[in-house]
Short mmCIF file of C-alpha atoms in Angstrom, two decimals:
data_model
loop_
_atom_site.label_atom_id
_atom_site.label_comp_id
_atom_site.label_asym_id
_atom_site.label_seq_id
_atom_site.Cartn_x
_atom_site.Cartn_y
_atom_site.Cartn_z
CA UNK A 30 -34.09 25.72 -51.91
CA UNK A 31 -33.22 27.90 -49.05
CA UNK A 32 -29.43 28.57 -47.71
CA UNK A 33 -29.81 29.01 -43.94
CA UNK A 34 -26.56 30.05 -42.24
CA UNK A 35 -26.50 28.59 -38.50
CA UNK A 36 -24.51 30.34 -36.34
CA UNK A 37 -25.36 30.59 -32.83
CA UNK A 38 -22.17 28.42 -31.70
CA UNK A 39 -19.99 31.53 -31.30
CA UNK A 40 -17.27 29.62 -29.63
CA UNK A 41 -17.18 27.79 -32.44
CA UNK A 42 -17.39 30.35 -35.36
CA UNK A 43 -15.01 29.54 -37.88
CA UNK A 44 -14.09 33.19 -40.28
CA UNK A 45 -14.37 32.12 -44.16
CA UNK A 46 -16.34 29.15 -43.28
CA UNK A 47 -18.99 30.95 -44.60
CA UNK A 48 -17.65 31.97 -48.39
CA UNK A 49 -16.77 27.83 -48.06
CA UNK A 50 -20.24 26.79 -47.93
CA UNK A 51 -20.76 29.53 -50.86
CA UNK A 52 -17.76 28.28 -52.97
CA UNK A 53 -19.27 24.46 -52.39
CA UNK A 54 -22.11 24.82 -53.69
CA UNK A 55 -21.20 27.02 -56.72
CA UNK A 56 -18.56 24.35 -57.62
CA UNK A 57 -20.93 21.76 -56.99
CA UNK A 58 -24.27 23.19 -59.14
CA UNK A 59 -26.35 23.14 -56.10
CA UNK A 60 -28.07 26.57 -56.56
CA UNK A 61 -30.32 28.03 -53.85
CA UNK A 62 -33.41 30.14 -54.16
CA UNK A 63 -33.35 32.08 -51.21
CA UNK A 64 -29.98 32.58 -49.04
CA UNK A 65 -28.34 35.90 -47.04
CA UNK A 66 -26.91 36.31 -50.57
CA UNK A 67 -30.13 36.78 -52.32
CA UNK A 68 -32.47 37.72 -49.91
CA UNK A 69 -36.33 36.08 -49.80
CA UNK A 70 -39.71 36.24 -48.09
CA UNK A 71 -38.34 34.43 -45.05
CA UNK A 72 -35.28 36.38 -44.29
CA UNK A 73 -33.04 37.25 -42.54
CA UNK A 74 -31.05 33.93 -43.01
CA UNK A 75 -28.21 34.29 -40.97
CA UNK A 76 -28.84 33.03 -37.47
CA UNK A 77 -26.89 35.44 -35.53
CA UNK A 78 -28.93 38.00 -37.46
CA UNK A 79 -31.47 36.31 -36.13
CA UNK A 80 -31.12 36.92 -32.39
CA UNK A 81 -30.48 40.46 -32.83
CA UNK A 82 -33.99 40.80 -34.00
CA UNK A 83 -34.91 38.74 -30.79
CA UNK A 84 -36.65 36.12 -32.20
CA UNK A 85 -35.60 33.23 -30.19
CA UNK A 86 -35.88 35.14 -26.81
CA UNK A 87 -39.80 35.51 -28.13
CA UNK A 88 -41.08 32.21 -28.74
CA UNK A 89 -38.68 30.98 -25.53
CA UNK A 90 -40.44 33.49 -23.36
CA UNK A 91 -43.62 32.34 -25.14
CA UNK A 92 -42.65 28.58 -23.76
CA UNK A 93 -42.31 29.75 -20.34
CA UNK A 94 -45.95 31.29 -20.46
CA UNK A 95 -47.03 28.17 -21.28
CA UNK A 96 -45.07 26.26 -18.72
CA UNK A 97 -42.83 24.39 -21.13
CA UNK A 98 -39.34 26.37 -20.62
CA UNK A 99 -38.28 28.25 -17.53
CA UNK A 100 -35.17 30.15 -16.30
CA UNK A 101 -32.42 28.16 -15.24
CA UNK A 102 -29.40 30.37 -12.57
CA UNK A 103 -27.22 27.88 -11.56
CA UNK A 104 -23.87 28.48 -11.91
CA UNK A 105 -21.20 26.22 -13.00
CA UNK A 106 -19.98 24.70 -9.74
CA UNK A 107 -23.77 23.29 -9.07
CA UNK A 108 -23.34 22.32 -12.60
CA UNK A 109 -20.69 20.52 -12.54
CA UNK A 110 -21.93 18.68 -8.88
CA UNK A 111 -24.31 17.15 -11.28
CA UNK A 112 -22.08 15.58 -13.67
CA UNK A 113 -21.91 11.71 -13.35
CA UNK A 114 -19.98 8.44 -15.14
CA UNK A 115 -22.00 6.26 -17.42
CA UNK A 116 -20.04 3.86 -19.05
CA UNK A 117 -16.91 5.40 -18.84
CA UNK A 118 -18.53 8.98 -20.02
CA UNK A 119 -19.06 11.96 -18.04
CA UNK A 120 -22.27 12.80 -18.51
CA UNK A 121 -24.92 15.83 -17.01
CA UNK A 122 -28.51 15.56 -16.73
CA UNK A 123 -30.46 19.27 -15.01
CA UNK A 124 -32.30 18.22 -11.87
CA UNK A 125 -35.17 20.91 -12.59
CA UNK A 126 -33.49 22.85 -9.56
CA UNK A 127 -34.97 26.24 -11.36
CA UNK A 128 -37.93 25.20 -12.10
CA UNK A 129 -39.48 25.21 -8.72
CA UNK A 130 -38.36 29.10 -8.07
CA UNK A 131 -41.65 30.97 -7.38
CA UNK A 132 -42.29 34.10 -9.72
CA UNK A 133 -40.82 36.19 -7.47
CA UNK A 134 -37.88 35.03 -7.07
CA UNK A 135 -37.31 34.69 -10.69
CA UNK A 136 -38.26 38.46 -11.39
CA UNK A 137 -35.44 39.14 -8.67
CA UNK A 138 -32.86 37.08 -9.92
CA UNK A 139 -33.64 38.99 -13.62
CA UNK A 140 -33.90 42.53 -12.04
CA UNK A 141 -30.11 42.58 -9.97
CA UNK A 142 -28.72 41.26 -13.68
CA UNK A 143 -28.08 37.16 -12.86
CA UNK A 144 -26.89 35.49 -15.52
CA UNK A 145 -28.88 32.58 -16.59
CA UNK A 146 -30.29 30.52 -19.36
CA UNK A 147 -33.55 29.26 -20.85
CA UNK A 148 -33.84 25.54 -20.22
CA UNK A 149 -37.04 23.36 -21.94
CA UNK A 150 -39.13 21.22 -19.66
CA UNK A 151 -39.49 18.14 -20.44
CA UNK A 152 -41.82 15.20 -18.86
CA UNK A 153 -40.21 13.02 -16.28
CA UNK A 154 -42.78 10.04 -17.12
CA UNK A 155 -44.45 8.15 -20.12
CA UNK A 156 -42.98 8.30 -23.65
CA UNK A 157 -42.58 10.40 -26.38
CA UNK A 158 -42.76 8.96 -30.17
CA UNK A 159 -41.83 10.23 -33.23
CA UNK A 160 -42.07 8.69 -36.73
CA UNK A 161 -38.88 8.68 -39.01
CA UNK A 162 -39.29 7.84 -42.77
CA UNK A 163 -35.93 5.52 -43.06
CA UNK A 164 -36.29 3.72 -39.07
CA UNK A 165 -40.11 4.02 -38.44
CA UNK A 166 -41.65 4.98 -35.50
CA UNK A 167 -39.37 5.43 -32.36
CA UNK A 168 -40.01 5.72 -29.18
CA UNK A 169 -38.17 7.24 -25.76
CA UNK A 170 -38.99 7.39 -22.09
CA UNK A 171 -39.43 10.67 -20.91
CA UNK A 172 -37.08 9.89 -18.05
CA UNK A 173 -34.24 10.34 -20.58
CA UNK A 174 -35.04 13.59 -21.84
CA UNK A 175 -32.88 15.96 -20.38
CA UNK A 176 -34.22 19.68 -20.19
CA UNK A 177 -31.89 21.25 -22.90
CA UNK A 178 -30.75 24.42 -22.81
CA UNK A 179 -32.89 26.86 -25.58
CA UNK A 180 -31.34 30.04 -24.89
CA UNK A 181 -27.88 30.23 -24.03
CA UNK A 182 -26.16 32.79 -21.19
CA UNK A 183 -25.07 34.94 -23.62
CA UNK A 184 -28.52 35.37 -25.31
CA UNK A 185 -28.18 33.21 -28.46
CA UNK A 186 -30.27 30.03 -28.84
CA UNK A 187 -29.10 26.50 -29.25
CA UNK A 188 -28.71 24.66 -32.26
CA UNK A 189 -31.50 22.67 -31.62
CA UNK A 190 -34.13 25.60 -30.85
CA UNK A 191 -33.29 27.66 -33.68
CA UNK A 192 -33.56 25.60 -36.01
CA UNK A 193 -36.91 24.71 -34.40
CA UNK A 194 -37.93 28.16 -34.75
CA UNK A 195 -36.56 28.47 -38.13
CA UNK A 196 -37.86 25.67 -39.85
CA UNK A 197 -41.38 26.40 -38.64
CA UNK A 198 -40.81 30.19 -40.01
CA UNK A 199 -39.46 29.50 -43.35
CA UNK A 200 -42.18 26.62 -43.96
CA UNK A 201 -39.39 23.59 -44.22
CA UNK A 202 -41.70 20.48 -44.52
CA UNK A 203 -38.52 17.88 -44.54
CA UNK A 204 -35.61 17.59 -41.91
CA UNK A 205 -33.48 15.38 -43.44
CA UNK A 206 -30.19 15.00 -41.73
CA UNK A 207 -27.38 12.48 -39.50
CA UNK A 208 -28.88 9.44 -37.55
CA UNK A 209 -26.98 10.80 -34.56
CA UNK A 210 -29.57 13.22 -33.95
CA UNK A 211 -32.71 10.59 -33.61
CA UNK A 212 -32.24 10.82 -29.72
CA UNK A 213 -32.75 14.22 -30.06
CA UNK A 214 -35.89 14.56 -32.17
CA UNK A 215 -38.44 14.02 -28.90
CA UNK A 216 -37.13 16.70 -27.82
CA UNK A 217 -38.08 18.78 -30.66
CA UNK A 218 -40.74 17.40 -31.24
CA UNK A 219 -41.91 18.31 -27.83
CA UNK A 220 -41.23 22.53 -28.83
CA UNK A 221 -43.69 21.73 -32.00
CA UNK A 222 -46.16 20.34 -29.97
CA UNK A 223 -45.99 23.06 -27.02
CA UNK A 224 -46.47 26.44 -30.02
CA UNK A 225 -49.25 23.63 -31.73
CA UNK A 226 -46.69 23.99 -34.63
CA UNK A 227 -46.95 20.72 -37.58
CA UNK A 228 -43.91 18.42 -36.78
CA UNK A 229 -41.76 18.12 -40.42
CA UNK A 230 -41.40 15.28 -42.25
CA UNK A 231 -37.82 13.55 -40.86
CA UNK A 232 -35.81 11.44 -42.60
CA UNK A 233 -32.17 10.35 -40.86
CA UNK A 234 -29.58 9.41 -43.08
CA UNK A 235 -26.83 6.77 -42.01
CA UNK A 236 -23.74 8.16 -40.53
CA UNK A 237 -20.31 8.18 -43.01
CA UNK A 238 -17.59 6.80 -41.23
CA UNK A 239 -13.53 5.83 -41.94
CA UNK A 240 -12.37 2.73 -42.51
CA UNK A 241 -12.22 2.06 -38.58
CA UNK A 242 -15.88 3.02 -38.45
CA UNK A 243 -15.28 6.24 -37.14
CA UNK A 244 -17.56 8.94 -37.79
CA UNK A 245 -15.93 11.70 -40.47
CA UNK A 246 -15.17 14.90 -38.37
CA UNK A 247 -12.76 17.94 -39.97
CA UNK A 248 -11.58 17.90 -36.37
CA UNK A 249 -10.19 14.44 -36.63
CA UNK A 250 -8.44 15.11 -39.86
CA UNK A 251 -10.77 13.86 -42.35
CA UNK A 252 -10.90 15.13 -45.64
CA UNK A 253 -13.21 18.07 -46.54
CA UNK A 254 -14.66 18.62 -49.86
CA UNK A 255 -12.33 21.33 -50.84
CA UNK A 256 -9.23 18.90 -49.31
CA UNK A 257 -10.38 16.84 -51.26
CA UNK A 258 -10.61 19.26 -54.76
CA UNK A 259 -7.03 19.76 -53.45
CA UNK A 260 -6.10 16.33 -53.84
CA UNK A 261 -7.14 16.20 -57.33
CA UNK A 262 -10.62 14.65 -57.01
CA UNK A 263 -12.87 16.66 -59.51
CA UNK A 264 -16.12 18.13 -58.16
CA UNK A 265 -18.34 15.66 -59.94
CA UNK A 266 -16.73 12.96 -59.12
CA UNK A 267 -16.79 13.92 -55.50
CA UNK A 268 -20.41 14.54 -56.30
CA UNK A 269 -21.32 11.34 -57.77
CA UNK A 270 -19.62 9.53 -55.20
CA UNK A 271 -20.63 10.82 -52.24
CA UNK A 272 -24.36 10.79 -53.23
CA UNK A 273 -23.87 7.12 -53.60
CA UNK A 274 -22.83 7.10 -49.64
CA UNK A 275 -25.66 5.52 -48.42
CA UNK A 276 -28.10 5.89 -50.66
CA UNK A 277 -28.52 3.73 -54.23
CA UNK A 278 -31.30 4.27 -57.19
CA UNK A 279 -33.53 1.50 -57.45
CA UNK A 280 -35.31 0.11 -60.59
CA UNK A 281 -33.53 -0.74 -63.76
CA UNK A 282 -30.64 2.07 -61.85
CA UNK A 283 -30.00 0.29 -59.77
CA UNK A 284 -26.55 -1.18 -61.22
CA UNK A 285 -25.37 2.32 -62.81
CA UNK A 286 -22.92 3.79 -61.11
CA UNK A 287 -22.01 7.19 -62.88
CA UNK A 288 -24.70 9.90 -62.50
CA UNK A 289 -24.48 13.77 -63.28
CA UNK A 290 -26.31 16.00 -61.23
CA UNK A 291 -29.55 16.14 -63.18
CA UNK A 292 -29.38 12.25 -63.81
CA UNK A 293 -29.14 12.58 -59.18
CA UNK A 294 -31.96 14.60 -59.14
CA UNK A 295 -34.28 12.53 -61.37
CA UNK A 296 -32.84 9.09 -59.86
CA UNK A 297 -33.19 10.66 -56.07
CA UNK A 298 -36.10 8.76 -54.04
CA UNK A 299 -36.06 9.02 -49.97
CA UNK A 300 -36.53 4.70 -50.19
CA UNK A 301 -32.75 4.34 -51.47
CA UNK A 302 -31.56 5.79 -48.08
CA UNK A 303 -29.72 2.58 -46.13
CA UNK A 304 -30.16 2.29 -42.12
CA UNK A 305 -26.74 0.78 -42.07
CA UNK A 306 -23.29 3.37 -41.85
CA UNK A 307 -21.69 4.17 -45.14
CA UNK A 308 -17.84 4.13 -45.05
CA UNK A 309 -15.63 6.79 -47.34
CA UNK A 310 -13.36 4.54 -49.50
CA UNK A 311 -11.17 6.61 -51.06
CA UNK A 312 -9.95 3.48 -53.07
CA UNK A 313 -13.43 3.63 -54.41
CA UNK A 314 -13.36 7.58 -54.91
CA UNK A 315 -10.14 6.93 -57.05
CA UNK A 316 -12.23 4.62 -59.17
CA UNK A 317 -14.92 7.32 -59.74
CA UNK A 318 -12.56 9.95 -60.54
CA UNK A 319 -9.55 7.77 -62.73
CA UNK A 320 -13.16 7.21 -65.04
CA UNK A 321 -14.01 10.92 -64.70
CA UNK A 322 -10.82 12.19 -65.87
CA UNK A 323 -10.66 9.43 -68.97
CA UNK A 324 -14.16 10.19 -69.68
CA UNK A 325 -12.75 13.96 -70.33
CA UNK A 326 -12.45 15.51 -73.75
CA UNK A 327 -8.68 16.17 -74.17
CA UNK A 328 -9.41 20.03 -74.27
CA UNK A 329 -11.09 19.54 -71.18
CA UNK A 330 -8.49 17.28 -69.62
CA UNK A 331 -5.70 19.78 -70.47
CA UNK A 332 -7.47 23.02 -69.07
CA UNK A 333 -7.55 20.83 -65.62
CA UNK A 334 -4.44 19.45 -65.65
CA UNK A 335 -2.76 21.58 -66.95
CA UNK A 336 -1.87 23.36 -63.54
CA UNK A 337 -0.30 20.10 -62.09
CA UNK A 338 1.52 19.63 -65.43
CA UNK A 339 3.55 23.00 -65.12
CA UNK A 340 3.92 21.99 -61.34
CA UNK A 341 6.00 18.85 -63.09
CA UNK A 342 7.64 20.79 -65.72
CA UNK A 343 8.94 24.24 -65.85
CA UNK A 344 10.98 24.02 -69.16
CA UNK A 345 8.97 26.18 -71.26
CA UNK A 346 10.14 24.48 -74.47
CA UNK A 347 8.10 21.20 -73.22
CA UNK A 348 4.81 21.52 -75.34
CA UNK A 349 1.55 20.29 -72.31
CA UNK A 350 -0.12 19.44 -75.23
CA UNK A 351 1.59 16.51 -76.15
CA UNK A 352 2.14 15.34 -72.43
CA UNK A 353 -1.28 15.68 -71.24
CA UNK A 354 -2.75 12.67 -73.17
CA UNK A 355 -0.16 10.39 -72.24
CA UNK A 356 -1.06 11.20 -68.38
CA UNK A 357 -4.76 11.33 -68.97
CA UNK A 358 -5.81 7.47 -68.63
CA UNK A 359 -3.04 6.90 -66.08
CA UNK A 360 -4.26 9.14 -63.04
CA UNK A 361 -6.28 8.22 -60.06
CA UNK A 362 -6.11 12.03 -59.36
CA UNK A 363 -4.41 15.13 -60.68
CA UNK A 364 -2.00 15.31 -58.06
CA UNK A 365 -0.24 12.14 -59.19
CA UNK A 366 1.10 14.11 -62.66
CA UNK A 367 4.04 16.10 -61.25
CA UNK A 368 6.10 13.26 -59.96
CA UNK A 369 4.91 11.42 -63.20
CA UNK A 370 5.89 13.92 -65.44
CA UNK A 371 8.58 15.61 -64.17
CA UNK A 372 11.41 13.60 -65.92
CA UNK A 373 10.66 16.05 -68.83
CA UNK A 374 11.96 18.62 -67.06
CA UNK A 375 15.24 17.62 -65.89
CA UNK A 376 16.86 13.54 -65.98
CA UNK A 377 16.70 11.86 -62.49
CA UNK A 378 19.72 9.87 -61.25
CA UNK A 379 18.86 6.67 -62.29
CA UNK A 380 20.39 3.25 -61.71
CA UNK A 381 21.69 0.53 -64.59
CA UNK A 382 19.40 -1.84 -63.18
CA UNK A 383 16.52 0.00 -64.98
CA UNK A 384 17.86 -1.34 -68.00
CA UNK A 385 17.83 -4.85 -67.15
CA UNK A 386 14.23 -6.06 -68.80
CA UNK A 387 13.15 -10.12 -68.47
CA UNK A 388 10.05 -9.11 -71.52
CA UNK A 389 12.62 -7.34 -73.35
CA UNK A 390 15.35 -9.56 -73.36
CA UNK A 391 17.83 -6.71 -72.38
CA UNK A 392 20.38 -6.51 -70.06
CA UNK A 393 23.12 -3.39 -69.46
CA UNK A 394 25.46 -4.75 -72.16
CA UNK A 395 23.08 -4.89 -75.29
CA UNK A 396 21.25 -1.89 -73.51
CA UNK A 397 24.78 0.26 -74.41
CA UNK A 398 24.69 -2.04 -77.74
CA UNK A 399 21.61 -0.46 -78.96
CA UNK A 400 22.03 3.15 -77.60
CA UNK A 401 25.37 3.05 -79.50
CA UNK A 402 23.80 2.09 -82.26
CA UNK A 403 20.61 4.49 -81.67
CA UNK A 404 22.86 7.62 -81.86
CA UNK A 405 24.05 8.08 -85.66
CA UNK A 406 20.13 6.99 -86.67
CA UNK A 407 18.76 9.89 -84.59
CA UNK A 408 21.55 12.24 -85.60
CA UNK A 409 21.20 11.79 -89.53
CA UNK A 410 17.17 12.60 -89.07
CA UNK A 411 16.23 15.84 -91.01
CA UNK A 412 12.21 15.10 -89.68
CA UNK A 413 11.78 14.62 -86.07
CA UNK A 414 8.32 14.16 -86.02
CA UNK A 415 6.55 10.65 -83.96
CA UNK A 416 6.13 8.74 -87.69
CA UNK A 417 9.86 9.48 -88.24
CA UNK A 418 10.92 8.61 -84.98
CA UNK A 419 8.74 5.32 -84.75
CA UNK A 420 10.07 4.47 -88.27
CA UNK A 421 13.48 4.97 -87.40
CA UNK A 422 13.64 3.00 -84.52
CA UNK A 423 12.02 0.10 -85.92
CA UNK A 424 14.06 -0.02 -89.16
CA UNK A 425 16.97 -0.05 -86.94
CA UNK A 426 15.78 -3.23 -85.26
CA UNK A 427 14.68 -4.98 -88.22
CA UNK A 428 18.16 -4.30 -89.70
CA UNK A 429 20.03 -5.66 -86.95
CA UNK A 430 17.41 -8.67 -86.63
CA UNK A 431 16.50 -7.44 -83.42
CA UNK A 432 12.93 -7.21 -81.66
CA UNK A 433 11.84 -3.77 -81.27
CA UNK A 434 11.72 -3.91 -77.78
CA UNK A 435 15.62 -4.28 -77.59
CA UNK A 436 16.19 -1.02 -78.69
CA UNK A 437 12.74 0.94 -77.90
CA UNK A 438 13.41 -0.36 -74.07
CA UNK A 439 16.90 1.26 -73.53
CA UNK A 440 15.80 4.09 -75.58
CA UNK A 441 12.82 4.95 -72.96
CA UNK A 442 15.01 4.19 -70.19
CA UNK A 443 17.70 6.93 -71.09
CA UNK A 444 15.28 9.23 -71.61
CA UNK A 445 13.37 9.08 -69.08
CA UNK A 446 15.68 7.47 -66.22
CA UNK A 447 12.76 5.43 -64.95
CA UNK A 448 11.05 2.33 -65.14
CA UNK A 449 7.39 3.17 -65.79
CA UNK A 450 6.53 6.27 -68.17
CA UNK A 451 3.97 7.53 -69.15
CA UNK A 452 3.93 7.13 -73.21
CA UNK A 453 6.65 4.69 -74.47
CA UNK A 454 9.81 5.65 -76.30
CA UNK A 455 8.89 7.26 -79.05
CA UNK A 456 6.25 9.55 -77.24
CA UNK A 457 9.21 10.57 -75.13
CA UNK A 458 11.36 10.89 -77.79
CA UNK A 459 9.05 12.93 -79.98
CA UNK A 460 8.20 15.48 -76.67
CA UNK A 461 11.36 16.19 -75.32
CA UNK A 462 12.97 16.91 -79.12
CA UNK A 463 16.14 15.54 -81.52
CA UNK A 464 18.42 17.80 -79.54
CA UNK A 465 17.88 16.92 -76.07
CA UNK A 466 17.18 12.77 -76.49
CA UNK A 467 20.26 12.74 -78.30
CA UNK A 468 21.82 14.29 -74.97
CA UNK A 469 20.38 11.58 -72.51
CA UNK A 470 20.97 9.08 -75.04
CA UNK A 471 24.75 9.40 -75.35
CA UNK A 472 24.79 10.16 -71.11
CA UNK A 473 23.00 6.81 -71.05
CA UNK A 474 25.87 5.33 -72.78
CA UNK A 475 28.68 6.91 -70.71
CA UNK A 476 26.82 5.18 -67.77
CA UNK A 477 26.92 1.94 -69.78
CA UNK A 478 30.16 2.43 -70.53
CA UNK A 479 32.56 -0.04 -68.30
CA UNK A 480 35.04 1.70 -66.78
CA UNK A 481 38.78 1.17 -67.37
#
C-alpha cells in the first residue's frame, strides 16, 4: 500500500492538506507500507519532489524523440483565439500549431529562453480503446483527443502525466478511481503505449453526488471527512458507510449492512462496484452512526461524548456519568447532546403549556396540585438515591389514587423546563440532586401559582 502525495497543481496547493490526508488515514486504520513518511524502494513520493529530480522532463523529452510529444510556444492570446462554445461551455482544443516548427526553430525558441510547454500528440483519425473492469471495453475517436499538456510552463507535469510516470515506476497494477476520468484514459493509455509500458488494470467507480445529483466537491461546500468527524459522525461509521457508496458485498452479505474494517477487506470484490451514481444521504449516515453509538460500551460511549457533554454542562457538581446513558440511544450524532443536555446546567424559561399532557391527564391546575404535594415528600427524604426517589414518587400517587404519570409528568417538567428529556423524572431527579429539584420544583409552583 503506497501513499503517493500529488502535487504538481501549485496553484492549487492547499498548506496542511497534507498532515489531513495523514490524520485520515490514521483515524481511519488504513495503514500504508510505503509513503514520504516511511520511505520505500520507489521513493521519493512526493510529486513536487519529483520534478526536482527531473523525472518528468525525462520521459517527456523521451516522447518527443519518439515523435509522440513536442514543444508547444504559443502564448495565451493565440490560446485563447482558440477557445470555442459547445453547448453553452467554453471549451479549447490545440490546433497542433507547434508541432509543425522545424528543429531549428524549436532549438531557437529554447536557446533566447521562450516559455513554453510539453504538449502529447495525439492521432487525429481512427480510435483508441481501452478496457475498464466495471463498463467494459470503450472506445473514442481520435478526433476528440485533444493534445494535453504533459509538462507545464513552469516545469512541473500534469496530473495526468505524472501519475503516468509514477504508476509505471512504483509497479501500480490497478488504477481504480472516479468515472469522470474514462474520457481521459485514451489518452493515457496512448503515453503507455508510446514508452511500450503494460497499461494497469482500471476500474472506474461511480461518481458520489448530493441529493440534486451534484457531484461532492469541498469547493461547493460539501462535507469532508473531518467536517464530518466534526459533526459528530464517528470514524467507523463514516467508514462503513461510505464504503457502501456504490459498492455492496454479494453472497449470503449481501443484506448486512454493518461491517468493520477487516469484515471490508474480506467482503471487498471489484464485481460489487455499481455503474450507476451513488448519492450521500446523510439521513442514511445518521442511521449508521445512531447504531454505532448504541452499539458502544458505556465506557466507550462516555470517553466520546464526554467532550459534547461538558459543552452542555459546566456545573461541575453534575456527575457525566449518570447523564451519558440517558443520551446514548437518543443521538443521531454527538453534536445533538449539548442542546439536549444542557437543562442540567441551568433551567430554561419555559412556558405552562409544557405542563398540559393529553397521555397524562394533566393540565396546569393539578400540575401545581401535585408539585405542591411533591415538595414535603422530597424534603422529608434522608436517601436520595433513584430507588428512593422512584419509590417516593409512586407511593405518593398511589396514596392520593392518582396514576403515576400525574405527578412523575409535572415533576419532569419543572425540572427540566422542557417537553422531551432525555431520562424521565426520576433520572432527572436523581442527577441534578435533593437540593436543587427541590429548587425548580417549588419555582415550578410559583409559576403555577395564579396570580392575585
Amino acid at each position: 500500500f503506497i501513499l503517493r502525495i500529488e502535487d504538481t497543481d501549485q496553484e492549487r496547493f492547499v498548506e496542511g492538506a497534507t498532515e489531513i490526508i495523514y490524520n485520515t488515514m490514521r483515524d481511519t486504520g488504513l495503514k500504508h507500507d510505503e509513503g514520504p513518511d516511511i520511505g520505500g524502494p520507489v521513493g521519493p513520493y512526493v510529486q513536487s519532489d519529483r520534478q526536482k529530480q527531473g523525472i518528468y522532463m525525462e520521459y517527456a523529452k523521451k516522447l518527443i524523440d519518439k515523435g509522440e510529444a513536442y514543444y508547444c510556444f504559443c502564448d495565451q492570446e493565440r490560446l485563447n483565439s482558440l477557445k470555442r462554445e459547445v453547448n453553452g461551455e467554453e471549451i479549447m482544443t490545440y490546433d497542433k500549431h507547434c508541432l509543425h516548427l522545424s528543429k531549428e526553430e524549436v532549438e531557437a525558441n529554447l536557446k533566447a529562453g521562450k516559455p513554453f510547454v510539453i504538449r502529447q500528440n495525439n492521432p487525429t483519425e481512427g480510435k483508441t480503446t481501452f478496457h475498464d473492469e466495471i463498463y467494459g471495453d470503450i472506445s473514442v475517436d481520435n478526433s476528440e483527443l485533444d493534445d494535453m499538456v504533459l509538462i507545464k510552463s513552469d516545469g512541473f507535469p500534469t496530473y495526468n502525466f505524472a501519475n503516468v510516470v509514477d504508476d509505471h515506476l512504483m509497479g501500480i497494477t490497478h488504477v481504480v478511481r472516479g468515472n469522470e476520468y474514462l474520457s481521459s484514459a485514451p489518452k493515457y493509455n496512448r503515453i503507455y503505449e508510446a514508452f511500450g509500458w503494460d497499461v494497469p488494470v482500471y476500474v472506474h467507480c461511480p461518481l458520489i453526488t448530493d441529493e440534486n445529483h451534484k457531484k461532492l466537491s469541498k469547493r461547493c461546500g460539501h462535507s469532508s471527512y473531518e467536517d464530518l468527524l466534526a459533526m459528530g459522525y464517528l470514524s467507523e461509521a463514516v467508514v462503513n458507510y461510505v464504503t457502501l457508496l456504490g459498492w455492496s458485498p454479494r453472497g449470503e452479505l449481501a443484506e448486512q449492512e454493518f461491517f468493520t474494517l477487516e469484515e471490508l477487506v474480506q467482503a471487498f470484490d471489484i464485481t460489487g462496484i455499481s455503474k450507476s451514481p451513488a448519492i450521500f444521504d446523510l439521513e442514511k449516515l445518521n442511521y449508521f452512526n445512531s447504531a454505532y453509538l448504541k452499539a458502544l460500551s458505556p465506557e466507550a460511549f462516555l470517553a466520546v461524548a464526554e467532550p459534547y457533554l461538558k459543552q452542555g454542562i459546566t456545573n461541575p457538581s453534575i456527575d457525566l456519568r449518570l447523564v451519558a446513558p440517558l443520551v446514548q440511544t437518543r443521538l443521531n450524532t454527538l453534536t445533538e447532546i449539548p442542546p439536549m443536555v444542557d437543562f442540567f446546567d441551568r433551567l430554561p424559561e419555559y412556558s405552562n403549556t409544557l405542563y398540559l399532557h393529553k397521555k397524562m391527564k394533566t393540565n396546569e391546575e393539578n400540575s401545581l396540585e401535585a408539585l405542591q404535594l411533591v415538595v414535603p415528600v422530597f424534603q422529608a427524604m434522608t436517601e436520595w438515591s433513584f430507588q428512593a426517589i422512584h419509590d417516593a414518587l409512586l407511593h405518593l400517587a398511589e396514596a392520593q389514587g392518582l396514576k403515576n404519570g400525574r405527578i412523575m409528568w409535572p415533576v419532569r417538567v419543572a425540572v427540566s423546563g422542557k417537553a422531551t428529556t432525555p431520562g424521565g423524572a426520576v433520572e432527572l431527579c436523581h442527577i441534578l440532586g435533593k437540593e436543587e429539584t427541590l429548587r425548580r420544583v417549588q419555582q415550578g409552583i410559583r409559576q403555577l401559582t395564579p396570580q392575585a
